[in-house]
Short mmCIF file of C-alpha atoms and ligand atoms in Angstrom, two decimals:
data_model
loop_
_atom_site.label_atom_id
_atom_site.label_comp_id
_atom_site.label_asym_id
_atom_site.label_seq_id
_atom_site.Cartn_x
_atom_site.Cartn_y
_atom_site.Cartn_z
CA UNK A 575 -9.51 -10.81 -30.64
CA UNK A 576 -6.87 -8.73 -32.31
CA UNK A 577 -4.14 -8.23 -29.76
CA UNK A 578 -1.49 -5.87 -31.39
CA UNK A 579 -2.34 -2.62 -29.93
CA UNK A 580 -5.29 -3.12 -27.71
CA UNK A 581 -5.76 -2.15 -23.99
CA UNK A 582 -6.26 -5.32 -21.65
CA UNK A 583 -8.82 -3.83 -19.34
CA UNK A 584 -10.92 -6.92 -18.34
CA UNK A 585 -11.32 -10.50 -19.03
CA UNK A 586 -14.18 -10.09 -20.40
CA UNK A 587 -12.78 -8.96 -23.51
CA UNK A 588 -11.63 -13.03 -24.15
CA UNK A 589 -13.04 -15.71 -25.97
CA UNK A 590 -11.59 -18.94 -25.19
CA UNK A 591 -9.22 -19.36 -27.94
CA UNK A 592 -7.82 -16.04 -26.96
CA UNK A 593 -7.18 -17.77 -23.38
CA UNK A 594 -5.93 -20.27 -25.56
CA UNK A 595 -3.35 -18.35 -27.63
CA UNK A 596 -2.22 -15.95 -24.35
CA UNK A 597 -1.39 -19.80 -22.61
CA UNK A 598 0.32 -20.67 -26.12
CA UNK A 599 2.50 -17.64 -25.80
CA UNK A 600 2.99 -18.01 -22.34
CA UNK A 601 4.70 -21.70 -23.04
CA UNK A 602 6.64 -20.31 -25.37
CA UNK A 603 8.14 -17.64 -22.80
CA UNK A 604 9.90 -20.56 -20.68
CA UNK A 605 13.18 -20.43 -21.68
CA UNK A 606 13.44 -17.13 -20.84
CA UNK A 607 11.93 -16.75 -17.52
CA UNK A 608 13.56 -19.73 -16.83
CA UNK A 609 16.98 -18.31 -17.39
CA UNK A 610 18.01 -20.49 -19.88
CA UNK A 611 18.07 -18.13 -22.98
CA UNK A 612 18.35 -14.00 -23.58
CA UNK A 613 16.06 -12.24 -25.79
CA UNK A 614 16.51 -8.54 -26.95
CA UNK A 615 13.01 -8.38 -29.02
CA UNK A 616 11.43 -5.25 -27.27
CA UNK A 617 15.08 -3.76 -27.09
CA UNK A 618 14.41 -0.20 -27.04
CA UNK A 619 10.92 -0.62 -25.41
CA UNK A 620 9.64 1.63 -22.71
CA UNK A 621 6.69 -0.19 -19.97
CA UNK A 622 5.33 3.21 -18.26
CA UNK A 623 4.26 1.10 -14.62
CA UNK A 624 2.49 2.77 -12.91
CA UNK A 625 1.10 1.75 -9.63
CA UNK A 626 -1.21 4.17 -7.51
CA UNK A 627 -2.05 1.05 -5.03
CA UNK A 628 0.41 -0.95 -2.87
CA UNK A 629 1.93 -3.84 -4.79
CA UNK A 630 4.70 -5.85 -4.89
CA UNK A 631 4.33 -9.09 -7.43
CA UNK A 632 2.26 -7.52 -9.95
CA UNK A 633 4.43 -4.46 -10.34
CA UNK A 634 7.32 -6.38 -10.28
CA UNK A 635 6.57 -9.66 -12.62
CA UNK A 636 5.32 -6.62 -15.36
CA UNK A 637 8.43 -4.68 -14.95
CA UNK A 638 10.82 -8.65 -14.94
CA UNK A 639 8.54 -9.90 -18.18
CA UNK A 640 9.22 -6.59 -19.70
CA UNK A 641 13.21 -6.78 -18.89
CA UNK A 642 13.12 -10.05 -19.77
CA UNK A 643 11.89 -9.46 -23.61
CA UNK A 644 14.96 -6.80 -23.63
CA UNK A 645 13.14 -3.45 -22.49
CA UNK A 646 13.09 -1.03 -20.17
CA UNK A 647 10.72 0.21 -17.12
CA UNK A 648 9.73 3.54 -15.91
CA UNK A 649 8.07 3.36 -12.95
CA UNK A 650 5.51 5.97 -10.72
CA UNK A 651 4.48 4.62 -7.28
CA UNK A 652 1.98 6.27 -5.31
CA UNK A 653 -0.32 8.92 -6.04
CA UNK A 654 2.20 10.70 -3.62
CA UNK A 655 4.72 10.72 -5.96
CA UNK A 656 2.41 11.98 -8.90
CA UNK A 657 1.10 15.16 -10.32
CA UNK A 658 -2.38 13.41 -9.88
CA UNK A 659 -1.94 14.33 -5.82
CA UNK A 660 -1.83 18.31 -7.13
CA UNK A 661 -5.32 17.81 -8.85
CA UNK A 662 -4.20 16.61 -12.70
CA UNK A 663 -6.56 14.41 -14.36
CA UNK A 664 -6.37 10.82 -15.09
CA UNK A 665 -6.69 11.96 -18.86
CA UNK A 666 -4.13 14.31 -18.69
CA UNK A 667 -1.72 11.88 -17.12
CA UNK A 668 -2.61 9.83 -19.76
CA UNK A 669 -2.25 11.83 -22.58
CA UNK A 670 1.66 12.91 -21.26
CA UNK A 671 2.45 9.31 -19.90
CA UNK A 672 1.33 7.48 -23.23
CA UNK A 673 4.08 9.88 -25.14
CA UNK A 674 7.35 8.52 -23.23
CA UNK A 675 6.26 4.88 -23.36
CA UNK A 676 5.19 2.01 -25.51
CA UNK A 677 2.85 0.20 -23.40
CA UNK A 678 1.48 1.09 -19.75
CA UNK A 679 0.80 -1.16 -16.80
CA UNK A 680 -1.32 0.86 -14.32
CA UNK A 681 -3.22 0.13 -11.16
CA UNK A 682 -5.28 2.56 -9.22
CA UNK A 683 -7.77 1.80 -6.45
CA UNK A 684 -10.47 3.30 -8.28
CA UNK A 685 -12.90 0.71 -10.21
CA UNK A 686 -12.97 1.82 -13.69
CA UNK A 687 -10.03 4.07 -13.41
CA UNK A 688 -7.66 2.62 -15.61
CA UNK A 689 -9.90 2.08 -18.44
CA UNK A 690 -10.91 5.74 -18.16
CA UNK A 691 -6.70 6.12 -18.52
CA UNK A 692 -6.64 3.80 -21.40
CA UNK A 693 -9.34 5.94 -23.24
CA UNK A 694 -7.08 8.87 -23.20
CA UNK A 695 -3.65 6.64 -23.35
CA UNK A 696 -1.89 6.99 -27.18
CA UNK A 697 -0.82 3.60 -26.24
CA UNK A 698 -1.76 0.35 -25.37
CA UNK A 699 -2.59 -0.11 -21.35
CA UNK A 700 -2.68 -3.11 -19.51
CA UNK A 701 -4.91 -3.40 -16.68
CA UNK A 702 -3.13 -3.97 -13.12
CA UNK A 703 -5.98 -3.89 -10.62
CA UNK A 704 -8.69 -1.31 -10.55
CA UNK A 705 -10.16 -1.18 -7.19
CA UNK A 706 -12.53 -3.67 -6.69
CA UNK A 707 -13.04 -4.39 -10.20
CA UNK A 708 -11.11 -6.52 -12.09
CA UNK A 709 -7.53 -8.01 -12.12
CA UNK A 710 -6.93 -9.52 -16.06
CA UNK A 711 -3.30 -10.56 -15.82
CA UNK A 712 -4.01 -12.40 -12.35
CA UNK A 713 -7.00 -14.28 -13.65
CA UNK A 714 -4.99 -15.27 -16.35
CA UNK A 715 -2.06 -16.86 -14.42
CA UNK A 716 -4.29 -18.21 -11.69
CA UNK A 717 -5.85 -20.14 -14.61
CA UNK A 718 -2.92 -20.88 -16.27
CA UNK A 719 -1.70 -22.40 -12.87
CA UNK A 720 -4.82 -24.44 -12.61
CA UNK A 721 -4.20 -25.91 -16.33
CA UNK A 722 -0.59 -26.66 -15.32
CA UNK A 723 -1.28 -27.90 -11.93
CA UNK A 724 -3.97 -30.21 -13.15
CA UNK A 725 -2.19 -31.34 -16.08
CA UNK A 726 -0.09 -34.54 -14.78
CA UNK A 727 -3.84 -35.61 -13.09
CA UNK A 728 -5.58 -36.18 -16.62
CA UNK A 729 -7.78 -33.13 -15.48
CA UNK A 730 -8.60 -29.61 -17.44
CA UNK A 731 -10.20 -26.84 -16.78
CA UNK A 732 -13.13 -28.04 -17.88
CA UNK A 733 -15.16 -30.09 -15.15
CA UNK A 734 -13.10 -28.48 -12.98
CA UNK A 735 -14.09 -28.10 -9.02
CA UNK A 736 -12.73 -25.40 -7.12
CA UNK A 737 -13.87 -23.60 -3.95
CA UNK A 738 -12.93 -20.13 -3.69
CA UNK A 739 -12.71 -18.66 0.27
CA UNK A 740 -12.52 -15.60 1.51
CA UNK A 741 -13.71 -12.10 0.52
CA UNK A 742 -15.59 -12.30 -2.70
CA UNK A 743 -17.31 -9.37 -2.34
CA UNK A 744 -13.78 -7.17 -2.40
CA UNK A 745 -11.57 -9.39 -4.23
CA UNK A 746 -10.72 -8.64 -7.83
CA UNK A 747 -8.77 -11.66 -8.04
CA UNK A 748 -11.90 -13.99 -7.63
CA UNK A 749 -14.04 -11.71 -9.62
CA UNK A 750 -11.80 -12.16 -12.83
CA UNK A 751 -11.42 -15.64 -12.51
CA UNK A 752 -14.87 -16.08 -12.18
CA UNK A 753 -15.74 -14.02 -15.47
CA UNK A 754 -13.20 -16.02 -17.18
CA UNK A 755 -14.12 -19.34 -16.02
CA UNK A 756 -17.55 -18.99 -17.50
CA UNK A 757 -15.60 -19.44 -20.82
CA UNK A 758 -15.19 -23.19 -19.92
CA UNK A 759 -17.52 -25.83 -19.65
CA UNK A 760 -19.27 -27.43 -16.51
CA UNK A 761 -17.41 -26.17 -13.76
CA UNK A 762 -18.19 -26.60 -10.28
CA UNK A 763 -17.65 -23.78 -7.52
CA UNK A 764 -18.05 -23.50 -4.48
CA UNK A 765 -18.17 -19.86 -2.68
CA UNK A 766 -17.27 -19.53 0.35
CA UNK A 767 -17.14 -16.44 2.56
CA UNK A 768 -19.36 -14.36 5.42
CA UNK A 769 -22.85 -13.43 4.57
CA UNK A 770 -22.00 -9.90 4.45
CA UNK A 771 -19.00 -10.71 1.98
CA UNK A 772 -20.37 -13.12 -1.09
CA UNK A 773 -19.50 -12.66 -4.78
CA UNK A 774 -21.94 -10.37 -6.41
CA UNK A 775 -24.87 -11.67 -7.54
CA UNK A 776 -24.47 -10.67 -10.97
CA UNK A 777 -21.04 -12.52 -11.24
CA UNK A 778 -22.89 -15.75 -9.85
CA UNK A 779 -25.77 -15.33 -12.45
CA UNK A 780 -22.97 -15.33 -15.01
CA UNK A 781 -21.32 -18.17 -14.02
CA UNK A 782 -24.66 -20.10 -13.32
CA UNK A 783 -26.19 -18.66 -16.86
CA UNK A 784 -22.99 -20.36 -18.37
CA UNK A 785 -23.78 -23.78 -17.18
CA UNK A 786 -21.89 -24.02 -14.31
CA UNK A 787 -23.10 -25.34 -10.63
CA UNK A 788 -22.55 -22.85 -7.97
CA UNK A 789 -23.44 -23.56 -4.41
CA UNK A 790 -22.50 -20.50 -2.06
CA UNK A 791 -21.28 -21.08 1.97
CA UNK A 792 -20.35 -19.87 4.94
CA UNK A 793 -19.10 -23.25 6.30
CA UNK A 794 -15.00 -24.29 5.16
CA UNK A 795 -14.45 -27.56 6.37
CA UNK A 796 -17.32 -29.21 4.11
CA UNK A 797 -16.80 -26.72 1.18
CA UNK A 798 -13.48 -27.82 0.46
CA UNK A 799 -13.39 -31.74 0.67
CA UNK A 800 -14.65 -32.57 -3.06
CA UNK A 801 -12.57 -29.72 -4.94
CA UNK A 802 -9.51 -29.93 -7.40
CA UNK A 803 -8.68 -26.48 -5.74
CA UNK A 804 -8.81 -24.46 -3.15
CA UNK A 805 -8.38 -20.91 -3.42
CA UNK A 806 -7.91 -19.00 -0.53
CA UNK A 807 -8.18 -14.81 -0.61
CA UNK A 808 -7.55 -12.32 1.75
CA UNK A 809 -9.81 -9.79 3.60
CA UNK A 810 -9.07 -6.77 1.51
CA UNK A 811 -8.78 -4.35 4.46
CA UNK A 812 -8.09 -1.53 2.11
CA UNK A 813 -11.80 -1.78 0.44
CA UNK A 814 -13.39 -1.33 4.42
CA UNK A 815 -14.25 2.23 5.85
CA UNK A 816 -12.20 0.97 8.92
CA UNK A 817 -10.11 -1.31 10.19
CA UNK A 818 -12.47 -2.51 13.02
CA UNK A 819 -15.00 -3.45 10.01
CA UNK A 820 -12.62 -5.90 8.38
CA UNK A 821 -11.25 -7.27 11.81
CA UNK A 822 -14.55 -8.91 12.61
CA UNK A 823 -13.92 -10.89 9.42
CA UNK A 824 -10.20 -11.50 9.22
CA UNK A 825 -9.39 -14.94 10.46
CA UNK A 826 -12.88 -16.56 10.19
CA UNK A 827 -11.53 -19.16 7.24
CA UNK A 828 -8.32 -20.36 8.15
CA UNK A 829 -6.71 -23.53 6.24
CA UNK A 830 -4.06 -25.16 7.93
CA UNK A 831 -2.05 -28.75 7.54
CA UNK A 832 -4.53 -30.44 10.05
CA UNK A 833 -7.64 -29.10 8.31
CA UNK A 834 -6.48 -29.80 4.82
CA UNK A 835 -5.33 -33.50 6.10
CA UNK A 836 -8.91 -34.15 7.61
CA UNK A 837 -11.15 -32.60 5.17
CA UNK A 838 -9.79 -32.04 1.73
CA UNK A 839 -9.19 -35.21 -0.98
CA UNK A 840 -4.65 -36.05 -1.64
CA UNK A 841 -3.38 -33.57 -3.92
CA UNK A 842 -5.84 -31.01 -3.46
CA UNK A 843 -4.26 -28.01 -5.13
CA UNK A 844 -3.85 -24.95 -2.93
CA UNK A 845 -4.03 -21.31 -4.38
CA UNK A 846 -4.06 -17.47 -3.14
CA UNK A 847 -3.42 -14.91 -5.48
CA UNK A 848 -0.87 -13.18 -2.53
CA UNK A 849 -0.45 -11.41 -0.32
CA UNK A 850 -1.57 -13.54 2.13
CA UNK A 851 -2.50 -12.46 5.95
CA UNK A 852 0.38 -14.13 7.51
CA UNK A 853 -0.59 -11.81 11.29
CA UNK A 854 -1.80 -14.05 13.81
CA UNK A 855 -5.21 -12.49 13.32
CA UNK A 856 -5.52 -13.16 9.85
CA UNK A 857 -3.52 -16.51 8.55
CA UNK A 858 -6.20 -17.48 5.85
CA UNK A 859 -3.50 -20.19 4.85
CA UNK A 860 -1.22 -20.76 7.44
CA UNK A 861 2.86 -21.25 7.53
CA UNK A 862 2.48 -24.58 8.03
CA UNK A 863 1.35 -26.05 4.66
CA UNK A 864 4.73 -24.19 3.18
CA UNK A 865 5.77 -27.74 2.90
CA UNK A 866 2.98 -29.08 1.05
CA UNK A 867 3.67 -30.14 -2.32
CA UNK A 868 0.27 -29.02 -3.31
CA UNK A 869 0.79 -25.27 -2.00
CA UNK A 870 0.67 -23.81 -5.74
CA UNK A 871 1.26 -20.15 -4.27
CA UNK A 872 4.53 -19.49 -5.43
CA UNK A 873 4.19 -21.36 -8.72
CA UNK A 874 1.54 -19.13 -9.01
CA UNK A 875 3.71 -16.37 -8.91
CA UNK A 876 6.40 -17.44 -11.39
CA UNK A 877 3.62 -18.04 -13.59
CA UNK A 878 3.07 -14.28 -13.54
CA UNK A 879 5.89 -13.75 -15.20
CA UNK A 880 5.47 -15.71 -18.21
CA UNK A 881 1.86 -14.61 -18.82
CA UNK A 882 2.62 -10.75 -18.62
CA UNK A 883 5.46 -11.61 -21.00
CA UNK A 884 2.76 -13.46 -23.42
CA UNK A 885 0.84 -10.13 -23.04
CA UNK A 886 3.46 -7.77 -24.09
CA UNK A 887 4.57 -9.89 -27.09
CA UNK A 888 0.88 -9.80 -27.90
CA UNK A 889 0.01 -6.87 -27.18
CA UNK A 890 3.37 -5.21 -29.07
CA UNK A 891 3.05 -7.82 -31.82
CA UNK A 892 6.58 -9.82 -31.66
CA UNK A 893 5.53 -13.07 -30.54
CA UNK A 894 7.35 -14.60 -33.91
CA UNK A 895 10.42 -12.50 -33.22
CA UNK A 896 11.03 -13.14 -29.80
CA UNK A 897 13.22 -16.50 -30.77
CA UNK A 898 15.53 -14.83 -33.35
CA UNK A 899 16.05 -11.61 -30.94
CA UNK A 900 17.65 -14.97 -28.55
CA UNK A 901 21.34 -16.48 -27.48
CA UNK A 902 21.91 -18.41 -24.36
CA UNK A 903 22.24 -16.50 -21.07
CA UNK A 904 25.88 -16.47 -19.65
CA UNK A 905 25.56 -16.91 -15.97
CA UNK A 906 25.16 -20.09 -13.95
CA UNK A 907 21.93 -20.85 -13.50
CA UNK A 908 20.60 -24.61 -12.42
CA UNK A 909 18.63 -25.81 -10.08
CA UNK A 910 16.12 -22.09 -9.88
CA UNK A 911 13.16 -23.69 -11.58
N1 LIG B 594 -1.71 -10.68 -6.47
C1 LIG B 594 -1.39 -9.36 -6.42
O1 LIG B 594 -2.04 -8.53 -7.08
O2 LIG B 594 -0.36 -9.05 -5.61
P1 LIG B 594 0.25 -7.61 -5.42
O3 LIG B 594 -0.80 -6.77 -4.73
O4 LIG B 594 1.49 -7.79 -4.61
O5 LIG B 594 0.55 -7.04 -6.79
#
């Protein structure tokens, strides 16, 4: 696809060797989320976030990828704290946003919200979460964890086995990755969740019509012992009409040190997109595999940062300028990554 100047509104816009190049970039961005060198190449730049749902790492890794390429962030949080609570349009706040920024990051909890933004937008918007939807930029660093993770093991993506657990039904996150795994070749999943909470159908015809082997659960412990990874999501109270509703699922899949010990193979790689239910009535993946060498959760999350930084260089067309925009950073910095 030609990146400079389009909208990243699902991953189904991606053929593989755009996965490829994004990853490429994404490399390439090390040194400077790593803290070891400085780059000024979007100096000048203006991200418009703008976040009408509760977030805290995907707001925050596109506003530290943007600083990090040398431009600035304007943010809006809450549809509270936006004209769009006295009755303005999403195409009107698109039409005035788009003119005091260069790119947008937006979430909203509405599915298809933020590409009806990006139709009206005069510049290019990236894709944050819409509802229950999609989640692009997640997808992409969940899979570029799974490439890295399964790296050292002679592994790929391809062949890969992973059980995903949880709510599929609500869960952008899953739905994504799904979408884009069904760009790879024979790939084994596993879905796990209640009856009343399974991955659309038309999302497991995809990934079945691709080739892949899908076998669909409501049963953990036996799910997750021949996987590469498990990845765990949350019940996404927010998507129930109350919170009894999603109490009678929250805390029916809980993975633990014991349970991962007894039942999944050594070095099974564990993922959550975040935030993980960490109340006593949730605890999908509990406190006690923080240890774990194979908890991927917060490499997960510094991941973010270098694949929203591969998006803005793509998307704003300085991926060969980045480098000689660069010096080395100052400040002491060992021992972070
Ligand atoms: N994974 C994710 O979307 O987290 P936030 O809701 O904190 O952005």
């Amino acid at each position: 696809m030609q990146f400079a100047g389009s909208h990243i509104l699902s991953v189904s816009q991606f053929e593989r060797p755009d996965v490829q190049r994004i990853f490429a970039v994404a490399d390439r961005m090390q040194p400077y989320a790593h803290r070891q060198r400085v780059t000024k190449v979007l100096d000048g730049a203006i991200l418009g976030s703008m976040f009408f749902e509760p977030s805290t790492r995907t707001r925050v890794s596109f506003g530290s990828a943007f600083n990090l390429l040398g431009g600035e962030v304007r943010e809006t949080t809450g549809i509270e704290n936006s004209a769009i609570a006295k009755g303005e349009s999403l195409y009107d706040t698109a039409r005035v946003l788009s003119g005091y920024s260069d790119v947008i990051a937006m979430r909203h909890p509405a599915a298809g919200s933020v590409a009806e933004f990006a139709a009206a937008s005069r510049v290019p918007v990236i894709n944050g979460g819409d509802g229950a939807n999609e989640h692009p930029s997640q997808a992409l660093l969940d899979l570029y964890t799974i490439k890295s993770e399964l790296a050292g093991r002679g592994r790929g993506i391809d062949r890969l086995r992973i059980a995903m657990v949880g709510d599929l039904r609500h869960g952008r996150t899953v739905h994504s990755l799904c979408k884009l795994m069904c760009l790879f070749d024979d790939i084994q999943v596993v879905l796990v969740s209640p009856q009343e909470l399974r991955m659309p159908g038309e999302i497991v015809e995809q990934l079945r019509q691709s080739g892949h082997k899908v076998l669909e659960s409501d049963v953990l412990e036996a799910s997750i012992a021949h996987v590469d990874i498990v990845y765990s999501t949350r019940i996404q109270e927010e998507r129930f009409s109350s919170q009894q509703e999603a109490d009678l699922y929250r805390g029916r899949f809980r993975l633990n040190q014991s349970i991962y010990t007894e039942h999944c193979e050594p070095n099974t790689v564990i993922m959550h997109p975040l935030p993980r239910d960490s109340r006593d009535t949730a605890r999908e993946l509990d406190d006690d595999l923080n240890d774990n060498p194979n908890l991927a959760i917060f490499r997960q999350t510094d991941n973010g940062v270098l694949v929203r930084m591969a998006l803005f260089a793509l998307v704003l067309d300085v991926v060969d300028l980045v480098d000689s925009c660069a010096r080395d950073v100052n400040w002491y910095t060992a021992g972070r990554f």
